[in-house]
Amino acid sequence: MNKPLIEINELGKVFHRDTVEIRALDGIDLSIHAGEFVCLMGPSGSGKSTLLNIIAGIDYATEGEAVVLDTDLSSLNEDGQATWRNQHVGFVFQHFNLIPVLTAFENVELPLLLTSLSRKERREHVETALRVVRLTDRMEHYPRQLSGGQEQRVAIARAIVTDPTFILADEPTGDLDAESAREVLEVLSTLNSEFGKTIIMVTHDPRAAEFASVTYHLDKGLLTKTVLNGSHS
Amino acid sequence: MKIPIKYNIRSILIRRVGSAMTAVGIGLTVAVVVVMMAMVNGLDRTFTETGDDQNLVVLREGSLNEVNSYFTRDAFETVRFLPGVMRDEENEPLAVGELIVVITHPRKDGKESNVMVRGTSETGFRLRPEMKMVEGRKFRDGLREMIVSQALAKRFENFNVGDTIKINRVDWKIVGSFESDGGAYESELWGGYQDVAQVWQRPIFSSILVRAESLEDAQAFIKRIEDDDRIQLNAVSQRDYYAEQTVSSIGLKALAVFIAVLMGIGSCFAIMNMMYGMVMGRQPEIATMRALGFRRRSTRASFLFESAVLALSGGVIGCALGSLFNGYSAGTSNFSSFSEVLFNFQVTPLIIALGLSFALVMGILGGILPARRAAWIRLIDVLKE
Ligand SMILES: Nc1ncnc2c1ncn2[C@@H]1O[C@H](COP(=O)(O)OP(=O)(O)OP(=O)(O)O)[C@@H](O)[C@H]1O
Ligand SMILES: [Mg+2]
């Protein structure tokens, strides 16, 4: 196997709240390769979101290193991180986080405003992304006019519209009913299998984990178990 | 701006009540400031807009005002035939001797006020082309007729065309009303010189208005009057004369600035309060955009812009409200002539521009801190909620 996309060595994270130190992550070693569908599981407070945020470049490690796409994330400043995120990361949040005053189309277009694409090119990209999540007919709708599942699919379209290297999702089905959750997971799965997107997803839901190729279990900041899903390579 | 403008506009529009209240609050502040500027401007304009550099006002030496100037008819004969005075078609000098008297007359609000009466003749109109009859006709000397400015007619009792008024125990008939481009003459009644001199028993002149052949002749004329030992008179250009008369608007200006600053600070806090609410309520949106790759400074610019738009919309409301006072006429006392001076509130494009800029400044000042707050939200904290 070639060089991993994400290499995490001896990674630790300590939060300081007032005088108390909270250890969120402790000595994590992890490699994630291109094309993997990774699932992070573990009890509440085990550090899943913290790890995801560090990989995403919105938080930083206090020990060890996280090298993503050959970039040591601790070497980037705020603005550097922002640009890096825009270029390489697609985000999917538990609460969808669509901008309520923007239509589905405009929400998906948002990250493209940071690129040098022309208006016409942006439109094409947005339409393609919305086609992937099968929502081209809802382009002009505002988030409040969409169901939860549709909102999350718009969010996924927004995450993939810049054609990022990987997609990070923190409990993407946490706010959804079973049916909508399945739709969202199927879209993610398609992105992984057909478009070769690397996906890292935090979830509590064992059924969600079934879509992944590998599942890492965290407990109290430690990596405790790795499960390879037989159906994937 | 990286974050689209429609994001800000729609965010303002969607919070209808809060935004409208903030905008109206700013609007009222701007309206007050616009009206005050219109007032100061109107007052200043009344005198600075009156006069012509080629026209000269001749007064008794030492007098600064027609009201307390007087000299004999001989002096008038000397002055009008001095070199440099323009002649008309009949080779008569373009010069008019005038007599000013001050009367007391009831205003429509029940109080009494002093008003200036100018005894003049046809040449007086000729030298003042801004004088325009709007109703009736000019007075005829010898018949005890007067004409009155429209502005005075609105403000005082019995000054309407057709009215007869008793002044100095004599009946006068109002036969016409006039305008003079908002200038100083709009605070006056005009009648025939002979009538005024006779009724007030003053066979003298208060002032002479002459037209010089050219600007150079005007300067030479001023010098000549000063040097002439036969007459104890002074000449100044008509424009300089009225510039001197200006009712000091400094007090008003100071008051306007004081009110603008005070209300401006209040409005800044109103905007700040609204914008803090906007930022706090939209933290997840801000965090999301930051996560998508928008930088801190884009966030800051976006909220500063939003604050400016909000304030500017208030500015538009304020200027619209303030413009309703355009042309509103008011009176004040002129302390050099002890008579009532009328002026019209004047809302000019410059005042509108100042009003909008004032709103913009309030928007930016009020928006700075909230915008900074928006730029400094902690992503991980907000995204977790
Ligand atoms: N900003 C923070 N400041 C202080 N402590 C924090 C902060 N963020 C997380 N923690 C702590 O770090 C630990 C790991 O938190 P994290 O959010 O990564 O857990 P998680 O596995 O995602 O939990 P959940 O399943 O509930 O989302 C917890 O003990 C938490 O209290
Ligand atoms: Mg979490």
XYZ file of C-alpha atoms in Angstrom, chain B:
385
model
C -15.918 40.627 0.166
C -15.838 36.881 0.153
C -19.020 36.245 2.098
C -21.890 37.117 -0.240
C -23.758 40.358 0.371
C -27.112 38.635 0.062
C -26.249 36.783 3.237
C -26.165 40.071 5.136
C -29.134 41.654 3.422
C -31.356 38.640 4.019
C -30.166 38.317 7.593
C -31.273 41.900 8.169
C -34.588 41.395 6.413
C -35.426 38.184 8.195
C -35.161 39.900 11.596
C -37.874 42.308 10.547
C -38.840 43.856 13.853
C -35.377 44.208 15.352
C -33.861 45.575 12.167
C -36.741 47.971 11.539
C -36.583 49.302 15.072
C -32.852 49.848 14.853
C -33.147 51.512 11.447
C -35.967 53.792 12.589
C -33.978 54.719 15.697
C -31.008 55.684 13.562
C -33.409 57.373 11.163
C -34.770 59.646 13.869
C -31.269 60.664 14.872
C -30.338 61.379 11.275
C -33.617 63.254 10.752
C -32.939 65.547 13.694
C -29.439 66.257 12.445
C -30.654 66.842 8.871
C -33.315 69.273 10.074
C -30.803 71.149 12.193
C -28.390 71.391 9.283
C -31.247 72.541 7.046
C -32.066 75.245 9.562
C -28.500 76.484 9.920
C -28.073 76.381 6.168
C -31.306 78.292 5.589
C -30.302 80.945 8.061
C -26.821 81.322 6.592
C -28.180 81.428 3.081
C -30.652 84.186 3.799
C -27.845 86.697 3.961
C -25.007 85.150 2.028
C -27.266 84.599 -0.946
C -28.357 88.218 -0.974
C -26.325 90.740 -2.888
C -24.218 91.396 -5.886
C -20.579 92.496 -5.922
C -21.259 95.175 -8.469
C -24.002 96.732 -6.330
C -22.886 99.024 -3.542
C -24.666 99.987 -0.354
C -23.899 103.488 0.894
C -24.446 104.159 4.613
C -23.632 106.907 7.037
C -20.069 106.656 8.241
C -19.925 104.396 11.288
C -23.215 102.626 10.611
C -23.187 98.930 9.920
C -26.874 98.672 9.284
C -29.453 100.529 7.259
C -31.698 100.733 10.327
C -29.382 103.097 12.167
C -28.024 105.010 9.210
C -29.359 108.341 7.937
C -28.157 111.228 5.851
C -29.542 114.167 3.871
C -30.960 114.223 0.384
C -28.017 116.379 -0.708
C -25.648 113.563 0.019
C -27.757 111.359 -2.264
C -27.436 113.870 -5.104
C -23.650 113.922 -4.646
C -23.315 110.171 -4.553
C -25.453 109.304 -7.553
C -23.433 111.520 -9.857
C -20.043 110.173 -8.801
C -18.001 108.591 -11.616
C -18.272 104.844 -12.119
C -22.022 104.669 -11.471
C -23.819 102.842 -14.221
C -26.397 104.824 -16.215
C -29.703 103.623 -17.620
C -31.126 104.180 -21.126
C -32.094 107.744 -20.234
C -28.606 108.406 -18.886
C -29.979 108.485 -15.356
C -27.631 106.965 -12.734
C -28.703 103.538 -11.477
C -28.937 104.613 -7.862
C -31.777 104.537 -5.390
C -32.092 106.329 -2.087
C -34.063 104.328 0.420
C -35.553 104.856 3.824
C -35.848 102.059 6.376
C -38.251 102.157 9.275
C -39.098 99.434 11.757
C -42.669 98.722 12.744
C -44.207 96.411 15.311
C -46.834 94.052 14.013
C -48.758 91.085 15.462
C -47.701 87.640 14.365
C -50.192 84.877 13.720
C -49.010 83.154 16.897
C -50.305 86.141 18.887
C -46.944 87.677 19.736
C -45.648 90.910 18.284
C -42.507 91.329 16.318
C -40.489 94.012 14.598
C -40.566 94.144 10.817
C -38.534 96.310 8.493
C -40.301 98.594 5.998
C -38.292 99.766 3.001
C -39.334 102.959 1.271
C -37.997 102.701 -2.258
C -38.804 103.289 -5.924
C -38.765 101.519 -9.285
C -34.951 101.659 -9.426
C -34.935 99.628 -6.212
C -36.526 96.766 -8.157
C -34.227 97.288 -11.093
C -31.136 96.878 -8.933
C -32.555 93.741 -7.361
C -33.538 91.375 -10.173
C -34.193 88.610 -7.623
C -37.330 90.503 -6.543
C -40.279 88.748 -8.148
C -43.918 89.588 -7.712
C -45.939 86.444 -7.029
C -49.334 88.012 -6.444
C -50.977 91.371 -7.128
C -48.883 94.259 -8.381
C -46.158 96.631 -7.265
C -47.010 99.590 -5.008
C -47.622 103.047 -6.429
C -45.893 105.838 -4.554
C -48.272 108.456 -3.164
C -51.186 106.044 -2.697
C -49.939 104.474 0.546
C -49.605 101.021 -0.864
C -47.227 98.296 0.210
C -46.082 94.944 -0.989
C -45.074 92.192 1.376
C -42.972 89.059 1.076
C -44.900 85.832 0.887
C -42.957 84.464 3.834
C -43.998 87.410 6.017
C -47.588 87.111 4.869
C -47.642 83.542 6.131
C -46.252 84.535 9.479
C -47.985 87.789 10.271
C -51.586 88.935 10.629
C -53.296 90.915 7.862
C -50.423 90.805 5.406
C -52.469 89.264 2.640
C -52.961 90.972 -0.685
C -56.099 93.122 -0.379
C -55.714 93.683 3.359
C -55.573 97.182 4.777
C -53.373 97.742 7.788
C -52.894 100.703 10.088
C -49.274 101.657 10.524
C -48.241 104.841 12.239
C -51.914 105.898 12.462
C -52.286 105.704 8.705
C -54.026 103.087 6.547
C -51.880 101.196 4.062
C -53.185 98.806 1.453
C -51.327 95.592 0.693
C -51.380 95.355 -3.096
C -48.929 92.590 -3.851
C -46.630 89.913 -2.525
C -43.134 88.957 -3.639
C -40.268 86.523 -3.346
C -36.534 87.168 -3.507
C -34.890 83.749 -3.770
C -35.047 83.217 -0.034
C -32.846 86.251 0.546
C -32.943 88.980 3.158
C -35.659 91.040 1.434
C -38.136 88.316 2.255
C -38.189 89.731 5.774
C -39.376 93.146 4.563
C -42.380 95.224 3.547
C -41.801 97.554 0.638
C -43.554 100.846 -0.030
C -42.944 104.075 -1.952
C -40.137 106.295 -0.642
C -42.267 109.453 -0.668
C -45.069 107.773 1.289
C -42.735 106.353 3.906
C -40.766 109.595 4.301
C -43.987 111.567 4.657
C -45.831 109.320 7.067
C -42.811 108.878 9.327
C -41.846 112.513 8.835
C -38.289 111.714 7.911
C -37.157 113.543 4.795
C -33.884 111.669 4.808
C -32.307 108.502 3.431
C -31.081 105.481 5.323
C -29.047 104.075 2.470
C -28.301 104.345 -1.190
C -27.981 101.358 -3.473
C -25.962 102.040 -6.632
C -24.764 99.878 -9.463
C -21.175 100.314 -10.560
C -20.148 100.052 -14.217
C -17.764 97.242 -13.422
C -16.134 95.485 -10.503
C -13.106 97.781 -10.786
C -15.376 100.812 -10.771
C -17.033 99.393 -7.676
C -13.698 99.297 -5.868
C -12.833 102.797 -7.034
C -16.259 104.020 -5.901
C -15.771 102.627 -2.405
C -12.399 104.398 -2.213
C -13.794 107.660 -3.549
C -16.642 107.757 -0.992
C -14.200 107.131 1.768
C -11.912 109.934 0.631
C -14.624 112.478 -0.128
C -14.687 115.107 2.636
C -18.003 116.607 1.553
C -19.945 113.539 2.642
C -19.635 111.505 5.799
C -20.531 108.226 4.143
C -19.224 104.729 3.603
C -19.808 102.264 0.790
C -19.603 98.486 0.845
C -20.533 95.923 -1.723
C -24.076 94.671 -1.340
C -22.795 91.150 -0.798
C -20.407 92.230 1.952
C -23.171 94.246 3.547
C -25.437 91.217 3.905
C -22.604 88.929 4.925
C -22.117 91.330 7.845
C -25.798 91.110 8.748
C -25.770 87.353 9.102
C -27.593 86.334 12.194
C -24.940 84.430 14.001
C -25.691 80.766 13.503
C -22.728 79.721 15.619
C -24.914 79.000 18.625
C -27.216 76.906 16.458
C -24.297 75.121 14.869
C -22.831 74.296 18.251
C -26.215 73.020 19.356
C -26.516 70.936 16.185
C -23.099 69.399 16.706
C -23.841 68.754 20.361
C -27.137 67.034 19.559
C -25.581 65.099 16.678
C -22.791 63.797 18.875
C -25.095 62.940 21.747
C -27.731 61.220 19.654
C -25.021 59.695 17.489
C -23.458 58.008 20.477
C -26.866 56.744 21.528
C -27.495 55.344 18.070
C -24.067 53.734 18.001
C -25.020 51.796 21.092
C -28.340 50.848 19.548
C -26.550 49.472 16.493
C -23.964 47.770 18.651
C -26.662 46.115 20.685
C -28.477 44.921 17.572
C -25.261 43.675 15.973
C -24.120 41.863 19.113
C -27.457 40.113 19.054
C -26.922 39.268 15.397
C -23.472 37.863 16.049
C -24.458 35.871 19.123
C -27.524 34.443 17.448
C -25.580 33.471 14.373
C -22.517 31.903 15.942
C -23.193 28.522 14.358
C -23.435 30.173 10.937
C -20.195 32.035 11.495
C -18.450 28.890 12.724
C -19.750 26.958 9.728
C -18.405 29.519 7.299
C -15.088 29.540 9.065
C -15.011 25.740 8.875
C -15.698 25.966 5.140
C -12.587 28.089 4.791
C -13.687 31.704 5.184
C -11.104 33.670 7.068
C -11.478 35.754 10.160
C -11.192 38.969 8.265
C -13.982 37.934 5.875
C -16.232 37.353 8.849
C -15.302 40.690 10.325
C -15.815 42.521 7.040
C -19.145 40.796 6.563
C -20.566 41.920 9.889
C -19.132 45.391 9.565
C -20.793 45.634 6.180
C -24.051 44.421 7.655
C -23.883 47.051 10.363
C -23.187 49.707 7.746
C -26.141 48.578 5.621
C -28.441 48.628 8.623
C -27.290 52.112 9.588
C -27.460 53.367 6.037
C -31.037 52.205 5.658
C -31.721 54.188 8.809
C -29.928 57.094 7.166
C -32.250 56.897 4.173
C -35.284 56.942 6.463
C -33.804 59.880 8.353
C -33.052 61.892 5.226
C -36.562 61.233 3.924
C -38.060 62.419 7.203
C -35.718 65.393 7.360
C -36.568 66.393 3.788
C -40.176 66.874 4.822
C -38.936 70.035 6.529
C -37.415 71.396 3.348
C -38.838 74.881 2.756
C -40.295 75.118 6.241
C -40.097 78.754 7.131
C -39.135 80.135 10.487
C -38.248 83.472 11.961
C -35.652 84.731 14.335
C -34.472 88.085 15.592
C -31.706 89.904 13.903
C -29.834 91.729 16.619
C -28.287 94.288 14.349
C -31.610 95.541 12.995
C -33.805 94.434 15.903
C -36.301 93.023 13.491
C -37.616 89.656 12.538
C -35.627 87.700 9.955
C -37.366 84.978 8.039
C -35.541 82.014 6.601
C -36.451 78.733 4.987
C -35.065 75.384 6.047
C -32.948 74.221 3.157
C -32.235 70.539 2.667
C -29.502 70.408 0.038
C -27.805 67.427 -1.622
C -24.808 68.168 0.558
C -26.936 67.875 3.692
C -28.370 64.574 2.457
C -24.830 63.352 1.791
C -23.772 64.450 5.262
C -26.805 62.756 6.801
C -26.016 59.485 5.045
C -22.342 59.733 5.975
C -23.338 60.368 9.554
C -25.429 57.187 9.484
C -22.557 55.291 7.893
C -20.117 56.444 10.548
C -22.542 55.377 13.268
C -22.935 51.997 11.560
C -19.213 51.443 11.357
C -18.468 52.640 14.878
C -21.336 50.594 16.274
C -20.333 47.585 14.198
C -16.638 47.390 15.034
C -16.873 45.534 18.319
C -19.582 43.058 17.281
C -17.700 42.352 14.041
C -14.575 41.693 16.041
C -16.531 39.408 18.274
C -17.696 37.529 15.190
C -14.147 37.104 13.992
C -12.984 35.700 17.296
C -15.564 33.032 18.039
C -14.042 29.690 18.941
C -14.922 27.212 16.251
C -14.691 24.051 18.293
C -16.906 25.412 21.048
C -19.604 26.593 18.712
C -19.632 23.590 16.404
C -20.071 21.234 19.326
C -23.426 22.735 20.324
